[in-house]
Amino acid sequence: MRTGVMLSSLIPLQLPSRMQIHLWYILPNEVKSESLLKHYSQFLSQSEKDSVFGMQSDELKKKNALLARTLVRTTVARYQTNNNETVVDPRSLKFKKNVYVNVPVGIDVEDKTRKMRHDVLSLAKRFYSSEEVKFLSSIADTEAQRKEFIKIWTLKEAYVKALGKGFSASPFNTFSITRSEAGSYSLCGKAEERVGEWKFRLLDLAASSHYAAICIGGEDEEEAGAPMNVIVHRTIPFVEDELICDWKLL
């Protein structure tokens, strides 16, 4: 497949508004073509190729790393348009550090079927706040308890990523993620916060058996009450795109 033909399959899109989130994901087990994977590698920088193919791990992890970098490049290229007519060549993109435009955004995805090697409450007491441990302790069913543990972890990861910090810089036990009776999630605790309200959304991606958490920081009072609008896309870059409607807001 020629590069020009591949690029023409990336449909240019308008940048989302300040309180709108476009979530793109790829299912690795849907990408089976070795020739397509070879094409993907051609869109990576040399340093990315060295990182991916120099990994001391199995082929599946290398494939996932390749798909992750391809997804980032092809997704960003869709929005870097000239009058919505030309998609930027993904190969021309240069990345130096994580940045955000207008507001901080953090996203995390976790396998909701993941089994725990250790007791859930033991892990919670080690990593979570006392409020969250109390909440998990109130759940008698072990399977439901495991799922709630993963949901909290996903939300916490999204918040830390929105801050632009790692786990060690923002320990999970220094802040709490609480859920209201109406079902919305909010932030409580001593974590270093930006000015404005933090908004959370937790999604159940039915097709992928994963939870996806999104955290976005509002910077002014007007945005503090504005709802977050999430649009979800599944893609196999240069092959097909699908607007996903079977996800559920938790």
XYZ file of C-alpha atoms in Angstrom:
250
model
C 0.000 0.000 0.000
C 1.418 3.382 -1.024
C 1.963 6.013 1.646
C -0.158 8.577 -0.193
C -3.088 6.164 -0.356
C -2.716 5.375 3.335
C -2.694 9.049 4.302
C -5.808 9.723 2.238
C -7.697 7.253 4.429
C -7.188 9.479 7.502
C -10.232 11.734 7.541
C -9.467 15.297 8.767
C -11.423 16.287 11.856
C -12.223 19.487 13.720
C -10.461 19.941 17.012
C -12.817 19.186 19.925
C -14.180 22.050 21.993
C -12.752 22.771 25.454
C -15.156 20.457 27.294
C -15.331 17.785 24.606
C -13.137 14.674 24.641
C -12.403 12.465 21.647
C -11.221 9.046 22.795
C -9.569 6.834 20.167
C -8.583 3.228 20.818
C -7.303 0.214 18.943
C -7.769 -3.477 19.760
C -4.412 -5.221 19.165
C -6.000 -8.602 18.434
C -7.838 -7.052 15.464
C -4.570 -6.170 13.732
C -3.357 -9.448 12.273
C -1.654 -8.376 9.017
C 2.134 -8.510 9.179
C 2.372 -6.240 6.131
C 0.196 -3.632 7.869
C 2.400 -3.769 10.958
C 5.435 -3.286 8.715
C 3.783 -0.194 7.235
C 3.083 1.121 10.730
C 6.765 0.884 11.629
C 7.595 3.203 8.724
C 5.676 6.034 10.413
C 7.803 5.916 13.578
C 10.876 8.023 14.218
C 14.200 6.239 14.513
C 14.230 6.651 18.292
C 10.739 5.135 18.491
C 11.824 2.196 16.330
C 14.852 1.637 18.561
C 12.610 1.745 21.625
C 9.990 -0.640 20.229
C 12.173 -3.218 18.531
C 14.890 -3.046 21.160
C 12.500 -4.123 23.917
C 13.650 -7.171 25.866
C 10.179 -8.698 25.858
C 7.915 -10.972 23.867
C 6.579 -10.162 20.414
C 3.105 -9.305 21.733
C 4.455 -6.460 23.870
C 6.495 -5.175 20.940
C 3.368 -5.255 18.775
C 1.367 -3.371 21.410
C 4.096 -0.726 21.676
C 4.138 -0.325 17.895
C 0.351 0.022 17.778
C 0.386 2.565 20.614
C 2.842 4.835 18.816
C 1.017 4.421 15.518
C -2.285 5.314 17.191
C -0.813 8.495 18.692
C 0.736 9.658 15.419
C -2.247 8.924 13.180
C -4.747 10.380 15.656
C -2.872 13.651 16.171
C -2.372 13.949 12.403
C -6.134 13.934 11.853
C -6.509 17.157 13.819
C -3.438 18.949 12.446
C -5.234 20.080 9.301
C -4.990 22.984 6.866
C -8.516 24.298 6.413
C -9.800 20.761 7.040
C -8.495 19.609 3.674
C -5.077 18.105 4.294
C -3.946 15.630 6.922
C -0.414 16.141 8.161
C 1.959 13.264 7.456
C 2.217 11.350 10.774
C 5.944 10.886 10.120
C 6.527 14.638 10.359
C 5.271 14.896 13.948
C 7.889 15.467 16.644
C 7.242 14.775 20.317
C 9.300 16.262 23.130
C 7.080 16.029 26.190
C 3.472 15.657 27.252
C 1.566 18.917 26.799
C -2.051 19.984 26.881
C -3.961 22.762 25.162
C -6.171 25.048 27.267
C -6.955 22.503 29.987
C -5.113 19.491 31.485
C -6.435 16.094 30.454
C -5.530 12.643 31.744
C -6.748 9.288 30.413
C -6.141 5.768 31.685
C -7.376 2.377 30.493
C -7.352 -0.790 32.603
C -8.428 -4.377 31.929
C -11.588 -4.912 33.946
C -11.092 -8.701 33.865
C -7.660 -8.476 35.511
C -7.245 -10.847 38.426
C -5.501 -9.843 41.644
C -2.477 -11.732 42.917
C -3.116 -10.446 46.420
C -6.108 -9.700 48.600
C -7.955 -6.615 47.357
C -8.208 -4.975 50.769
C -4.516 -5.562 51.451
C -3.658 -3.748 48.231
C -6.147 -0.995 49.029
C -4.626 -0.409 52.469
C -1.221 -0.114 50.829
C -2.154 2.275 48.010
C -5.524 3.912 48.701
C -6.826 6.521 51.128
C -8.621 5.528 54.309
C -11.928 6.708 52.798
C -11.486 4.422 49.800
C -10.464 1.476 51.978
C -13.603 2.020 54.044
C -15.720 2.034 50.879
C -14.175 -1.192 49.560
C -14.527 -2.846 52.974
C -18.274 -2.217 52.825
C -18.601 -4.412 49.713
C -19.270 -8.008 50.718
C -19.106 -9.598 47.271
C -15.446 -10.241 46.370
C -15.988 -9.909 42.613
C -17.786 -6.581 42.999
C -15.025 -5.464 45.353
C -12.362 -6.339 42.773
C -14.169 -4.356 40.069
C -14.527 -1.298 42.290
C -10.814 -1.486 43.142
C -9.954 -1.388 39.418
C -12.384 1.476 38.791
C -10.778 3.568 41.524
C -7.288 2.738 40.250
C -8.255 3.791 36.710
C -9.678 7.104 37.928
C -6.628 7.807 40.077
C -4.264 7.086 37.186
C -6.202 9.497 34.981
C -5.921 12.258 37.599
C -2.186 11.775 38.117
C -1.657 11.854 34.342
C -3.665 15.083 34.117
C -1.285 16.564 36.687
C 1.642 15.473 34.524
C 3.204 13.598 37.426
C 4.136 10.041 38.135
C 2.920 7.733 40.871
C 5.809 8.600 43.212
C 5.165 12.345 42.879
C 1.451 11.962 43.635
C 0.951 8.885 45.846
C -2.520 7.427 45.523
C -3.111 7.511 49.286
C -2.834 11.326 49.384
C -6.176 11.892 47.664
C -9.545 10.177 47.333
C -11.924 9.566 44.459
C -15.490 9.559 45.751
C -18.763 8.753 44.049
C -21.960 10.645 44.744
C -25.409 9.113 45.005
C -26.078 10.510 41.524
C -23.155 8.463 40.199
C -20.655 11.244 39.474
C -17.027 11.044 40.636
C -15.140 13.823 42.398
C -11.746 14.510 43.956
C -11.123 14.929 47.668
C -7.940 15.125 49.681
C -4.586 16.846 49.978
C -3.232 16.322 46.475
C -1.762 19.350 44.751
C -4.550 20.718 42.575
C -4.749 23.240 39.786
C -7.206 26.140 39.985
C -10.668 25.018 38.985
C -12.806 21.948 39.336
C -11.690 18.486 38.252
C -14.183 16.466 36.250
C -14.152 12.678 35.892
C -15.821 10.220 33.561
C -15.572 6.453 33.847
C -16.473 4.418 30.773
C -17.087 0.719 30.283
C -15.768 -0.135 26.809
C -17.841 -3.237 26.171
C -16.018 -4.313 23.003
C -12.595 -4.273 24.655
C -13.388 -5.472 28.211
C -11.697 -2.374 29.623
C -12.542 0.570 31.837
C -11.469 3.984 30.561
C -11.217 6.952 32.921
C -10.976 10.565 31.789
C -9.991 13.466 34.019
C -10.165 17.068 32.870
C -9.452 20.276 34.779
C -11.755 23.278 34.425
C -9.918 26.585 34.645
C -12.725 29.024 35.374
C -16.083 29.192 37.132
C -18.014 29.102 33.863
C -16.451 25.775 32.890
C -16.834 24.344 36.392
C -20.506 23.585 35.771
C -20.165 22.563 32.141
C -20.657 18.863 31.349
C -17.936 16.791 29.721
C -18.951 15.412 26.338
C -17.160 12.192 25.340
C -17.006 10.785 21.806
C -15.438 7.343 21.381
C -13.811 5.964 18.219
C -12.336 2.536 17.529
C -9.780 2.407 14.752
C -7.390 0.279 12.775
C -5.252 3.056 11.274
C -5.477 3.253 7.471
C -8.052 0.423 7.415
C -11.225 1.440 9.235
C -12.689 3.854 11.781
C -15.842 3.296 13.791
C -17.852 5.618 15.999
C -18.543 3.542 19.108
C -21.994 3.671 20.668
C -21.966 0.551 22.881
C -19.838 2.067 25.648
C -21.496 2.779 28.995
C -20.949 5.680 31.347
C -20.405 4.361 34.865
